[in-house]
JSON list of C-alpha atoms and ligand atoms in Angstrom, two decimals:
[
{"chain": "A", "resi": 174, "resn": "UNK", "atom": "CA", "xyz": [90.33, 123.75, 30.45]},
{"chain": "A", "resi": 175, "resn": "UNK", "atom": "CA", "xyz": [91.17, 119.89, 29.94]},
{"chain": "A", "resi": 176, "resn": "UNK", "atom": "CA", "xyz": [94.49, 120.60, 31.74]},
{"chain": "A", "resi": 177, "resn": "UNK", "atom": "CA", "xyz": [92.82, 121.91, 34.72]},
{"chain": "A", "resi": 178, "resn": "UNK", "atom": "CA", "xyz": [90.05, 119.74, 34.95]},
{"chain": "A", "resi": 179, "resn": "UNK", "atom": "CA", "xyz": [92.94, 116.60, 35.13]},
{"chain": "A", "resi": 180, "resn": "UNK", "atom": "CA", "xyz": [95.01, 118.68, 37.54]},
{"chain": "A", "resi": 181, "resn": "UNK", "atom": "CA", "xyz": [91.82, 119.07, 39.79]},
{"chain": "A", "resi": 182, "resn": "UNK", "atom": "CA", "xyz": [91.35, 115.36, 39.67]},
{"chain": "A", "resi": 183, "resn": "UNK", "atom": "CA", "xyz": [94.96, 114.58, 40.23]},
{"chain": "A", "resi": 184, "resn": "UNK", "atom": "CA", "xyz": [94.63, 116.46, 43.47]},
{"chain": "A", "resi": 185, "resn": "UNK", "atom": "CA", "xyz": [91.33, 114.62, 44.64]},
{"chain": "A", "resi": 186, "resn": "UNK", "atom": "CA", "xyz": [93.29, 111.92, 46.17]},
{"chain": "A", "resi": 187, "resn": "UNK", "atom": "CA", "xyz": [95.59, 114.07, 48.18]},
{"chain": "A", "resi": 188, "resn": "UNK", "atom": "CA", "xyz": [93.26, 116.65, 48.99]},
{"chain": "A", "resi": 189, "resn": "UNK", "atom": "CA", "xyz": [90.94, 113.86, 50.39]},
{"chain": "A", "resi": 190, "resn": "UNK", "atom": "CA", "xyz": [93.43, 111.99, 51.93]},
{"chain": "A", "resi": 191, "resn": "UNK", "atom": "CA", "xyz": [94.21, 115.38, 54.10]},
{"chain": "A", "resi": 192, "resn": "UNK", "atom": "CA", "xyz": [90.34, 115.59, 55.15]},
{"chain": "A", "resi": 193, "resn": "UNK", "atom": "CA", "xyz": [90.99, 112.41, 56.50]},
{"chain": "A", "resi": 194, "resn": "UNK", "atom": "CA", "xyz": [93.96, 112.99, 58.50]},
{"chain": "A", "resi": 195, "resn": "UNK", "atom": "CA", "xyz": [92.02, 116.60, 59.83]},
{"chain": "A", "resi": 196, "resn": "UNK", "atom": "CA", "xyz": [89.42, 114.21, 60.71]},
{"chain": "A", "resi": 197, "resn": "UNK", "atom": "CA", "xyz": [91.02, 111.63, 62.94]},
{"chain": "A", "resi": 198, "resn": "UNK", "atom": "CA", "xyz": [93.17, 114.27, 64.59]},
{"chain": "A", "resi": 199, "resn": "UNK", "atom": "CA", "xyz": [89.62, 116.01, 65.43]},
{"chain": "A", "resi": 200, "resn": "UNK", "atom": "CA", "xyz": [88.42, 113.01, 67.00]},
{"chain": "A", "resi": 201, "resn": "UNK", "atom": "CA", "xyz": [91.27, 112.40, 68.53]},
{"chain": "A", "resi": 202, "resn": "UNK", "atom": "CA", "xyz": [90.69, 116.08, 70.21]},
{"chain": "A", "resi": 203, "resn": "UNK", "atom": "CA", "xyz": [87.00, 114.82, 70.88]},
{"chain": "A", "resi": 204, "resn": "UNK", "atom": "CA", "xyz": [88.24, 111.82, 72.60]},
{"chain": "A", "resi": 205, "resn": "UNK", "atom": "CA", "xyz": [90.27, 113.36, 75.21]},
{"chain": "A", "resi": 206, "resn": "UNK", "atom": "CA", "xyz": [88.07, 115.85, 75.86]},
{"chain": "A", "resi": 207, "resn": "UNK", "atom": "CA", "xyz": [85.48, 113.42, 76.56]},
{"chain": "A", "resi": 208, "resn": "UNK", "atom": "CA", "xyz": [87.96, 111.24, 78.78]},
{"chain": "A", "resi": 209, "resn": "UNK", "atom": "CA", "xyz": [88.83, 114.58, 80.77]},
{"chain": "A", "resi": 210, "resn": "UNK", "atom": "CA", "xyz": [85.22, 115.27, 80.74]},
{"chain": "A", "resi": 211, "resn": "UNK", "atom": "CA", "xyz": [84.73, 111.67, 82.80]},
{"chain": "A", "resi": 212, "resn": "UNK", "atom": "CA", "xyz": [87.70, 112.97, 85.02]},
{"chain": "A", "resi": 213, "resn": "UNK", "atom": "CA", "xyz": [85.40, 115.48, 86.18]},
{"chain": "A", "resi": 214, "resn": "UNK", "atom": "CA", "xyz": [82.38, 113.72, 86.18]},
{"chain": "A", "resi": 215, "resn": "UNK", "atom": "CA", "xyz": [83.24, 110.80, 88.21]},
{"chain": "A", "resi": 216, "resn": "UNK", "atom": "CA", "xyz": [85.53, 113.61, 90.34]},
{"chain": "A", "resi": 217, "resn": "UNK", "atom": "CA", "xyz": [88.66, 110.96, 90.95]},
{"chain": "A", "resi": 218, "resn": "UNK", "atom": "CA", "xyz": [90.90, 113.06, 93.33]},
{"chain": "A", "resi": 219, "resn": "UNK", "atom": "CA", "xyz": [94.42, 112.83, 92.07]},
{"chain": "A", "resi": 220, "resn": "UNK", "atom": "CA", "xyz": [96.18, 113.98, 95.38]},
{"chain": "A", "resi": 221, "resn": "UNK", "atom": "CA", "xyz": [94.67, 111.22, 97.04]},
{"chain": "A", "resi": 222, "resn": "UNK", "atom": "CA", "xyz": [95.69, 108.71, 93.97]},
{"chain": "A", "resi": 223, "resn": "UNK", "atom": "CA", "xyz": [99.29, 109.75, 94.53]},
{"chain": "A", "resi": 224, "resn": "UNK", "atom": "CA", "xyz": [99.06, 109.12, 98.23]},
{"chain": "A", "resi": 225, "resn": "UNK", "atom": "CA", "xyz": [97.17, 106.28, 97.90]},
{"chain": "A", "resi": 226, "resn": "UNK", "atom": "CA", "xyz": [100.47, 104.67, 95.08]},
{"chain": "A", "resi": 227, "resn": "UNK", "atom": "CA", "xyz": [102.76, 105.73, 97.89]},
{"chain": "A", "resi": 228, "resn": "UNK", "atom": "CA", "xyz": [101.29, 103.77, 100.43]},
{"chain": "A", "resi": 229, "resn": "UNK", "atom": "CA", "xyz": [100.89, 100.80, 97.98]},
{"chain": "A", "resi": 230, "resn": "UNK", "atom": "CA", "xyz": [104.99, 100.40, 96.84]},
{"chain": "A", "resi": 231, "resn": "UNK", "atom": "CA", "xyz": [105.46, 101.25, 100.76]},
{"chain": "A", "resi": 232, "resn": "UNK", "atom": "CA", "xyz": [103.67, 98.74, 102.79]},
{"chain": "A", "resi": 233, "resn": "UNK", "atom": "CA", "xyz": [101.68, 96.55, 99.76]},
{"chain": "A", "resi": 234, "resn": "UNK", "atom": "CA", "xyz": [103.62, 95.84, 96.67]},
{"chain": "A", "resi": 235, "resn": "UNK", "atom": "CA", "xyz": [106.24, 93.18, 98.47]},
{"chain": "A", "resi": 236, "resn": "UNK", "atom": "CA", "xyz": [103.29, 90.89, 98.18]},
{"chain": "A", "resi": 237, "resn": "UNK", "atom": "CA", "xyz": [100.97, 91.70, 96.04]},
{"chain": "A", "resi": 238, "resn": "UNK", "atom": "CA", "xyz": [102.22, 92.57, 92.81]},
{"chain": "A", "resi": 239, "resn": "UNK", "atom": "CA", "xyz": [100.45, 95.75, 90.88]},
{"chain": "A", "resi": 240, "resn": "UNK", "atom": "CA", "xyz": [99.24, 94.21, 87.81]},
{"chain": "A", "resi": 241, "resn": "UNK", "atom": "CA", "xyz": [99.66, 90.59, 86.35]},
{"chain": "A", "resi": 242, "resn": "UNK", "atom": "CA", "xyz": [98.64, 89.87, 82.55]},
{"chain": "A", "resi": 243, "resn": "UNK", "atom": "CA", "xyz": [96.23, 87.22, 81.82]},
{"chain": "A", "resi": 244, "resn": "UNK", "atom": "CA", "xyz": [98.98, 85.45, 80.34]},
{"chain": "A", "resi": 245, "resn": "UNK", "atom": "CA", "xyz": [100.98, 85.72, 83.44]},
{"chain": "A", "resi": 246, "resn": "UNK", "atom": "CA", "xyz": [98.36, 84.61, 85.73]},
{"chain": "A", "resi": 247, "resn": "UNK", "atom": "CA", "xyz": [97.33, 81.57, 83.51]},
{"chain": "A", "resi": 248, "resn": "UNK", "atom": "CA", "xyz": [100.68, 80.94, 84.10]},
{"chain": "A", "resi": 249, "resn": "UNK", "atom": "CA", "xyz": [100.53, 81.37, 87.59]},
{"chain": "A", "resi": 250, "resn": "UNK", "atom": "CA", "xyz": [97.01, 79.05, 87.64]},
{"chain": "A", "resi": 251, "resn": "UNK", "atom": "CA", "xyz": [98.74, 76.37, 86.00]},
{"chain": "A", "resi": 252, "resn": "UNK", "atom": "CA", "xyz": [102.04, 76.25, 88.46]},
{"chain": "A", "resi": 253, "resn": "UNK", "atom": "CA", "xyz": [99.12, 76.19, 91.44]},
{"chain": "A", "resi": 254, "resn": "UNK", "atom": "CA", "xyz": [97.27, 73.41, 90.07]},
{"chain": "A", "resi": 255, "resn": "UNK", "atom": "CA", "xyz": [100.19, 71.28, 88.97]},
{"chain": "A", "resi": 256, "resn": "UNK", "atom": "CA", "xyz": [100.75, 71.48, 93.14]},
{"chain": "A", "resi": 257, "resn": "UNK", "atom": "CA", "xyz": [104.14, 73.90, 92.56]},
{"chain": "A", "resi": 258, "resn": "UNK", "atom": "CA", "xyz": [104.92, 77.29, 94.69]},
{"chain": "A", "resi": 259, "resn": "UNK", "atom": "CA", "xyz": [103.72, 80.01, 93.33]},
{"chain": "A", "resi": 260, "resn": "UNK", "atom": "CA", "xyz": [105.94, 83.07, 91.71]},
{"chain": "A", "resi": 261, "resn": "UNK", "atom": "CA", "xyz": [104.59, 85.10, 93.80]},
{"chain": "A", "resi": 262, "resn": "UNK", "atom": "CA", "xyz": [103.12, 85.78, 97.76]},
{"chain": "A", "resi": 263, "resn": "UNK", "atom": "CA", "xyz": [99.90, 87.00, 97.42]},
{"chain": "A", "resi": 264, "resn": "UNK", "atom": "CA", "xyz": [97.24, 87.53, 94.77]},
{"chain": "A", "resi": 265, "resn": "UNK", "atom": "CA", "xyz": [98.06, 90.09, 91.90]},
{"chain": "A", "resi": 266, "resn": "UNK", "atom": "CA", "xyz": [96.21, 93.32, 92.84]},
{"chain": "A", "resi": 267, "resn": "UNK", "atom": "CA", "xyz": [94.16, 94.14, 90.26]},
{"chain": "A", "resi": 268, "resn": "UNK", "atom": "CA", "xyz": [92.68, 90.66, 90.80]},
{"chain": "A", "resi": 269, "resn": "UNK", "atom": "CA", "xyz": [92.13, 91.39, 94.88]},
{"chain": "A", "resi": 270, "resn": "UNK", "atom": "CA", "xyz": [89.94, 94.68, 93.41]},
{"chain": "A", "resi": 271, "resn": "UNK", "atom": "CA", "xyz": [88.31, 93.12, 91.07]},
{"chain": "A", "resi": 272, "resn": "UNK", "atom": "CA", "xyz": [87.46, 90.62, 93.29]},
{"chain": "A", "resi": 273, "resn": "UNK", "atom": "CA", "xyz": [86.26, 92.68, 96.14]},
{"chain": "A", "resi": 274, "resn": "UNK", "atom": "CA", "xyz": [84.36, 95.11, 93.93]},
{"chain": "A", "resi": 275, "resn": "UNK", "atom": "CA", "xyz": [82.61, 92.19, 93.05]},
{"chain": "A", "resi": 276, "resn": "UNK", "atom": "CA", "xyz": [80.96, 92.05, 96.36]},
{"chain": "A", "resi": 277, "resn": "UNK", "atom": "CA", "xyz": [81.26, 95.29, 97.07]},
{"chain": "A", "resi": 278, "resn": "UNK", "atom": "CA", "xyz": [80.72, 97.87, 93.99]},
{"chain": "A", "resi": 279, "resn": "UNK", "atom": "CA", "xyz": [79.85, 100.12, 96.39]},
{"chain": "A", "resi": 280, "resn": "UNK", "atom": "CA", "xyz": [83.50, 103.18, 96.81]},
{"chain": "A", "resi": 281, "resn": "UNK", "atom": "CA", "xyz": [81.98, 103.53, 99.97]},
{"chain": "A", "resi": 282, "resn": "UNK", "atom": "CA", "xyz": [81.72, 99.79, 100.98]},
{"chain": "A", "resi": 283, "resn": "UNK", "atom": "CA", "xyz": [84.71, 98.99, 99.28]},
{"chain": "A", "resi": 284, "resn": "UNK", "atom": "CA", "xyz": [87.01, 101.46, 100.65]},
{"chain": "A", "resi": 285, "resn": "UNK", "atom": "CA", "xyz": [85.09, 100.43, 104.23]},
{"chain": "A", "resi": 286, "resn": "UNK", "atom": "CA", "xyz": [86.09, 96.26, 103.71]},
{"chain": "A", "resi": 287, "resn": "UNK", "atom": "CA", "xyz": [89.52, 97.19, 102.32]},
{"chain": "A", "resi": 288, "resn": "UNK", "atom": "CA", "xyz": [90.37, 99.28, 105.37]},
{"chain": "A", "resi": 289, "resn": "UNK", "atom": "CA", "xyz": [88.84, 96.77, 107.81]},
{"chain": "A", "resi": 290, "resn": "UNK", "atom": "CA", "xyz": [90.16, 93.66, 106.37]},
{"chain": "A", "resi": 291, "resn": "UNK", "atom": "CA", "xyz": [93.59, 94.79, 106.05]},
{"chain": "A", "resi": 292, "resn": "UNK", "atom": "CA", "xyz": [93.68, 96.07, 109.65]},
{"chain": "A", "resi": 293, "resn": "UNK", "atom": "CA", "xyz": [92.06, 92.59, 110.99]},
{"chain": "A", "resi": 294, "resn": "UNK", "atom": "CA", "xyz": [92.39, 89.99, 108.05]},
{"chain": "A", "resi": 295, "resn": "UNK", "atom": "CA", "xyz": [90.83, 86.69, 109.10]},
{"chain": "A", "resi": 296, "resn": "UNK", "atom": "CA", "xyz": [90.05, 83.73, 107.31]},
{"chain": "A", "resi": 297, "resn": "UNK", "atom": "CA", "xyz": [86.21, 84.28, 107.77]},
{"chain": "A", "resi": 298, "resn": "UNK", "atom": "CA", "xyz": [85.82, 87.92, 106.42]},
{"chain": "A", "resi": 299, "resn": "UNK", "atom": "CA", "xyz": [88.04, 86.98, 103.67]},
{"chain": "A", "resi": 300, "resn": "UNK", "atom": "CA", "xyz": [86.05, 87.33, 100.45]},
{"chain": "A", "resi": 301, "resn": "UNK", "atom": "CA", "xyz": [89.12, 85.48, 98.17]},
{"chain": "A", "resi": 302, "resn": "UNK", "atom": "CA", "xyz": [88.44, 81.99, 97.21]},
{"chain": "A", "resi": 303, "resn": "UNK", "atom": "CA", "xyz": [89.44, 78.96, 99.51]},
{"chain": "A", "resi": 304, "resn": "UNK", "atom": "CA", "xyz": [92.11, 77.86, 96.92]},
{"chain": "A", "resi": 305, "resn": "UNK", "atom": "CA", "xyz": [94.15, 80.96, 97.35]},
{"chain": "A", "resi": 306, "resn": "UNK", "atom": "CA", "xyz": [94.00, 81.17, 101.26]},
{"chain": "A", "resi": 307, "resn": "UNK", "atom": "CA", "xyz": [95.50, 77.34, 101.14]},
{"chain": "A", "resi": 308, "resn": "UNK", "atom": "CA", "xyz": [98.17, 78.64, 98.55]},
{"chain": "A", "resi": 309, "resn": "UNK", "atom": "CA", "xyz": [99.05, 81.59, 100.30]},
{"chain": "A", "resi": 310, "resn": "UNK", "atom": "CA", "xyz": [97.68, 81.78, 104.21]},
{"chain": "A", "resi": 311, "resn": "UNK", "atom": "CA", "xyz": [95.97, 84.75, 105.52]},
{"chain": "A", "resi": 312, "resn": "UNK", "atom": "CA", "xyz": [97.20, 87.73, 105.45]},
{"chain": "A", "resi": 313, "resn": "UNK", "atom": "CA", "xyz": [99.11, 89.61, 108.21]},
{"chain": "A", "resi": 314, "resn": "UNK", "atom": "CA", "xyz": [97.62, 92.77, 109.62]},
{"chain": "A", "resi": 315, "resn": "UNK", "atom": "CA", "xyz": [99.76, 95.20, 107.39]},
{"chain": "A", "resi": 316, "resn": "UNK", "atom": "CA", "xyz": [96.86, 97.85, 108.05]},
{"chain": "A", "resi": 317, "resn": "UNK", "atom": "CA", "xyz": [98.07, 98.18, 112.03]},
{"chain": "A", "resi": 318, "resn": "UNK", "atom": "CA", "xyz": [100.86, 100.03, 111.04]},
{"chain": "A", "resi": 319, "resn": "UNK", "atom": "CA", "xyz": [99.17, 102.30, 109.03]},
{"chain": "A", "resi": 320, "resn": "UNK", "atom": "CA", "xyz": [97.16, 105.60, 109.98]},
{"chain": "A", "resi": 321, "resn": "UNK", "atom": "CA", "xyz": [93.91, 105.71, 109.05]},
{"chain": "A", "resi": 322, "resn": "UNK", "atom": "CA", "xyz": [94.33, 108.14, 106.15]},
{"chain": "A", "resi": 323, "resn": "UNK", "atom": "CA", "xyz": [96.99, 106.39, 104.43]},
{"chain": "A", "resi": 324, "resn": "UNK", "atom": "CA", "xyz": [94.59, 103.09, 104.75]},
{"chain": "A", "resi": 325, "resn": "UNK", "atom": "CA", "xyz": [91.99, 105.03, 103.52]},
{"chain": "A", "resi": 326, "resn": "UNK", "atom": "CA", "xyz": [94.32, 106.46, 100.17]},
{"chain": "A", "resi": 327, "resn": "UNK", "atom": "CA", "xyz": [95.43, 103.18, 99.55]},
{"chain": "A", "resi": 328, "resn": "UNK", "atom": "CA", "xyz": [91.95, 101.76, 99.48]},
{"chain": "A", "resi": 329, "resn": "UNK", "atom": "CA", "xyz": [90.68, 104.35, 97.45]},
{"chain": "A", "resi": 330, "resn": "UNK", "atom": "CA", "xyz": [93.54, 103.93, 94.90]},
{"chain": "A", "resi": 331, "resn": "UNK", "atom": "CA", "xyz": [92.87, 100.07, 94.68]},
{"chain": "A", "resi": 332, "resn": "UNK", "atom": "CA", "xyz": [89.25, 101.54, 93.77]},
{"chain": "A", "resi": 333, "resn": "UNK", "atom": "CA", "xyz": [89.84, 103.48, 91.65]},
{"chain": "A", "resi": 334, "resn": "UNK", "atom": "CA", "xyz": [92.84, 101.98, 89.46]},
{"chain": "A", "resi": 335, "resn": "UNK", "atom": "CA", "xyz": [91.26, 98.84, 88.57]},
{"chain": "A", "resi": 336, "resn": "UNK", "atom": "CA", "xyz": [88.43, 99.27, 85.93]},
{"chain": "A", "resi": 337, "resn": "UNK", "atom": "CA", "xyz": [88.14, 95.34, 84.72]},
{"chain": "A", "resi": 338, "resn": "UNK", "atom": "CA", "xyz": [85.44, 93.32, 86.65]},
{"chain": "A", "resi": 339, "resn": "UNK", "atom": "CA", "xyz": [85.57, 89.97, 87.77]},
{"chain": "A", "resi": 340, "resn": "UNK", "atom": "CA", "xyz": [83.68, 88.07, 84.82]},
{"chain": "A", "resi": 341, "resn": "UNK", "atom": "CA", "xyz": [85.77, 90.06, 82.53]},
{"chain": "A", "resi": 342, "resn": "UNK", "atom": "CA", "xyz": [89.08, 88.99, 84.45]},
{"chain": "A", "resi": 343, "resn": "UNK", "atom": "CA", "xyz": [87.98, 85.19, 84.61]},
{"chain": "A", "resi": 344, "resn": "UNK", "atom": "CA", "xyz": [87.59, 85.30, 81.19]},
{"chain": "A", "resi": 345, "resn": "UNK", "atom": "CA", "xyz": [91.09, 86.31, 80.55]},
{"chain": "A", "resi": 346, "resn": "UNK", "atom": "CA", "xyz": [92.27, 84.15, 82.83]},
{"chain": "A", "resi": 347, "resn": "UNK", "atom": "CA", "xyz": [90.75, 81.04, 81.31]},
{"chain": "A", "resi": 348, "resn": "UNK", "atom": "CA", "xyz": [93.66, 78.91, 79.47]},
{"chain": "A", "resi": 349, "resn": "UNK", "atom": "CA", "xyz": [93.27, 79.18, 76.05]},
{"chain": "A", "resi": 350, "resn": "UNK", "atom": "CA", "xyz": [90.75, 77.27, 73.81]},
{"chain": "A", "resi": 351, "resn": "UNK", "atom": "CA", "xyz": [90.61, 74.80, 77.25]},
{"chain": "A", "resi": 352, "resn": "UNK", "atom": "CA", "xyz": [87.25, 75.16, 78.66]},
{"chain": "A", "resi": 353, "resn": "UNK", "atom": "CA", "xyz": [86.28, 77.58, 81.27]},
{"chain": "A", "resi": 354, "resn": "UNK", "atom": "CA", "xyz": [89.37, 77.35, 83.36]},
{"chain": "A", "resi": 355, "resn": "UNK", "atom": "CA", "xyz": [89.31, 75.79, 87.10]},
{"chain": "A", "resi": 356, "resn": "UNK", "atom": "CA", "xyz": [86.11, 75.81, 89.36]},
{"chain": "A", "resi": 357, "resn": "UNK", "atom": "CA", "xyz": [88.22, 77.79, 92.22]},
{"chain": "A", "resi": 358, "resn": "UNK", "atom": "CA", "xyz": [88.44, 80.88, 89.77]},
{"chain": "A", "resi": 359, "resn": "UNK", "atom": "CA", "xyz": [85.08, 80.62, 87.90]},
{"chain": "A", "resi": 360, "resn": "UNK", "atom": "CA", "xyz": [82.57, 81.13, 91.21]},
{"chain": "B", "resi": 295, "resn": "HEC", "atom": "C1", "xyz": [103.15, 89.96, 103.70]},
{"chain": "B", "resi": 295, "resn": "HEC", "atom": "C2", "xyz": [102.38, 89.89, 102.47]},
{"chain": "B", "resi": 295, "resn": "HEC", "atom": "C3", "xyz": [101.26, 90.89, 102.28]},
{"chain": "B", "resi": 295, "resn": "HEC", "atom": "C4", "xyz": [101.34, 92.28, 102.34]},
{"chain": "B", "resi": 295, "resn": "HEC", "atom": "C5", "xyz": [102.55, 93.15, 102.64]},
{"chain": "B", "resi": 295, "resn": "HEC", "atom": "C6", "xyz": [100.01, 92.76, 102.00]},
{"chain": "B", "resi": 295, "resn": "HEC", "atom": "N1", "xyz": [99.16, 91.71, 101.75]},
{"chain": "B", "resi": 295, "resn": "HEC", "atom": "FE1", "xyz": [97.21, 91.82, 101.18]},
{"chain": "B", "resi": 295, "resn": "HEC", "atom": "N2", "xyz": [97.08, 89.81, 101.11]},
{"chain": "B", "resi": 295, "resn": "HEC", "atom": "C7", "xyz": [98.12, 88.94, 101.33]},
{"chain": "B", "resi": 295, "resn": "HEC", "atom": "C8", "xyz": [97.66, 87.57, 101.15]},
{"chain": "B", "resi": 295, "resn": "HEC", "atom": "C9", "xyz": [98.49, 86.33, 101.32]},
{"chain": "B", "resi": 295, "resn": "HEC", "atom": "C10", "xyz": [96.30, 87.64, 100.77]},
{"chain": "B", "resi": 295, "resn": "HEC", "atom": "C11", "xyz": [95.35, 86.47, 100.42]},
{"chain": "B", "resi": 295, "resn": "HEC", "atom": "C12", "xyz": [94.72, 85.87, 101.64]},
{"chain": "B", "resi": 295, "resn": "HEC", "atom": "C13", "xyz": [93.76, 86.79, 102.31]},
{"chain": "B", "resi": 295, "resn": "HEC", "atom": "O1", "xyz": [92.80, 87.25, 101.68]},
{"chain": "B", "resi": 295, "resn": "HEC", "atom": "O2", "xyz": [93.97, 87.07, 103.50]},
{"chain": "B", "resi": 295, "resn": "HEC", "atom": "C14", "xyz": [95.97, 89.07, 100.77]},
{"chain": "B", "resi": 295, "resn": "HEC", "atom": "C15", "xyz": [94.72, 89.57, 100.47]},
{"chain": "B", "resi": 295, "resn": "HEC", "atom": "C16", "xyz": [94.39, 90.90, 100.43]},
{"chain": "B", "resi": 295, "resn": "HEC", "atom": "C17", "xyz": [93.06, 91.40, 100.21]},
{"chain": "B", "resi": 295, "resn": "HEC", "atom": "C18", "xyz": [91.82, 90.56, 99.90]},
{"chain": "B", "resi": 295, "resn": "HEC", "atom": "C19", "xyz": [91.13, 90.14, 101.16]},
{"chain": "B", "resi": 295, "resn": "HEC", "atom": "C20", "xyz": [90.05, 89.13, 100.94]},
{"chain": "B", "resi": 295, "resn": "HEC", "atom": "O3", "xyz": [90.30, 87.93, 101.12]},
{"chain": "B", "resi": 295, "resn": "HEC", "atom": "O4", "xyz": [88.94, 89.51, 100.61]},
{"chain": "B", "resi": 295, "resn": "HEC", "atom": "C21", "xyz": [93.14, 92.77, 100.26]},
{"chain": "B", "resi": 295, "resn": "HEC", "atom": "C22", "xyz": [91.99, 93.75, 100.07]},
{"chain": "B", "resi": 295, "resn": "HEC", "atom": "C23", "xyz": [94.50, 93.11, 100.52]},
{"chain": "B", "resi": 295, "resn": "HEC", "atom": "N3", "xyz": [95.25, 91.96, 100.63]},
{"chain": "B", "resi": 295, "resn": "HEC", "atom": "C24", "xyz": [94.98, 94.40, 100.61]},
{"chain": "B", "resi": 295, "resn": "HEC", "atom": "C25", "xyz": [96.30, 94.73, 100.94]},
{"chain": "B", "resi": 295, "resn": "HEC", "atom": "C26", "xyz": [96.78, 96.08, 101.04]},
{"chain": "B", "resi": 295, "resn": "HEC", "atom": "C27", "xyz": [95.98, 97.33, 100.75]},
{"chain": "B", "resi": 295, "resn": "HEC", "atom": "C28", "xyz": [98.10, 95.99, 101.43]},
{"chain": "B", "resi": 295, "resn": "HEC", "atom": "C29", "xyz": [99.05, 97.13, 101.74]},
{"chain": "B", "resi": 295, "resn": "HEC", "atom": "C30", "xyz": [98.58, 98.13, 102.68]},
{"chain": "B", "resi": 295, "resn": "HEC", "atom": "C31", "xyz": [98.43, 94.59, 101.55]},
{"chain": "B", "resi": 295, "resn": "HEC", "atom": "N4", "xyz": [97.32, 93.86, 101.23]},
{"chain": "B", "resi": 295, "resn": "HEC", "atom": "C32", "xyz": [99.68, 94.10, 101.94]},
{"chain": "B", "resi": 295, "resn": "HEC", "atom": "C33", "xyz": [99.41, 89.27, 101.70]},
{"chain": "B", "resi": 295, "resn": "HEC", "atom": "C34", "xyz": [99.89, 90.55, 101.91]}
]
């Protein structure tokens, strides 16, 4: 009797230990259910993501670059201040979304502003901040060579593969433990 009892609590540990892996391997199953649940739910069309990537490395990504790291844009900030040229020609894209989803959370709006702007980009529709049309002019009207449904994937995709807002990007962006960053990013 004594021998089983201490062989039943020998294998407490282990046997608990197992729950515990069964357990995070169920949630694990919970959790991507739930993300393909949101799939569903907020209905993103993949056919049009694809098109809307193709038409981005086509006609977008010379200039605008698909994703910069806070750490890479603070370093970016800091080359622009310090009055040097920029790494790059344009602003990062997932900035430009965030940015324009800012004024525009709207799909419908956005996808409307994106598709206008980049067919007729002028300095007065322009919703980026004065400091980055001085760094890097307007830009050219990439959208006139495009047909309306590729302007409309690629707009789409900018919508739809950017989740991080604007305050939360500014606060990245911020150099470290150095106030709240420059005024031309903050606003
Ligand atoms: C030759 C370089 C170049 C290419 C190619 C280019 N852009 Fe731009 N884009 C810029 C520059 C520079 C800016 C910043 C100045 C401005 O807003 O006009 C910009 C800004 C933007 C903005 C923000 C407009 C605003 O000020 O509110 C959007 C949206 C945009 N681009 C979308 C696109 C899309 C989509 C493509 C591809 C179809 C593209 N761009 C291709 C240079 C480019």
């Amino acid at each position: 009797m004594r021998k089983v009892l201490a062989l039943a609590l020998l294998s407490l540990p282990l046997f608990a230990a197992g729950e515990k892996r069964e357990k995070t391997q169920e949630q694990v199953k919970e959790q991507v259910k739930e993300q393909v649940q949101e799939r569903v739910r907020t209905g993103v069309n993949e056919e049009l993501m694809k098109k809307g990537y193709e038409v981005f490395k086509k006609h977008c990504q010379a200039c605008h670059v698909e994703y910069a790291s806070p750490e890479k844009m603070r370093e970016i900030v800091a080359i622009i201040r310090s009055g040097g040229k920029p790494p790059i020609a344009a602003p990062p894209m997932n900035e430009v979304a965030a940015r324009v989803k800012h004024f525009f959370p709207e799909e419908e709006d956005f996808i409307e502003f994106v598709v206008d702007y980049i067919t007729e980009p002028s300095r007065e529709k322009g919703l980026c901040k004065p400091k980055a049309f001085e760094v890097f002019g307007v830009m050219p009207p990439i959208g006139k060579s495009l047909s309306e449904e590729e302007k409309r994937a690629v707009a789409y995709w900018m919508y739809h593969r950017y989740q991080e807002t604007w305050e939360e990007m500014m606060r990245h962006h911020r150099p470290q433990g150095k106030g709240k960053g420059p005024k031309w990013m903050r606003e």
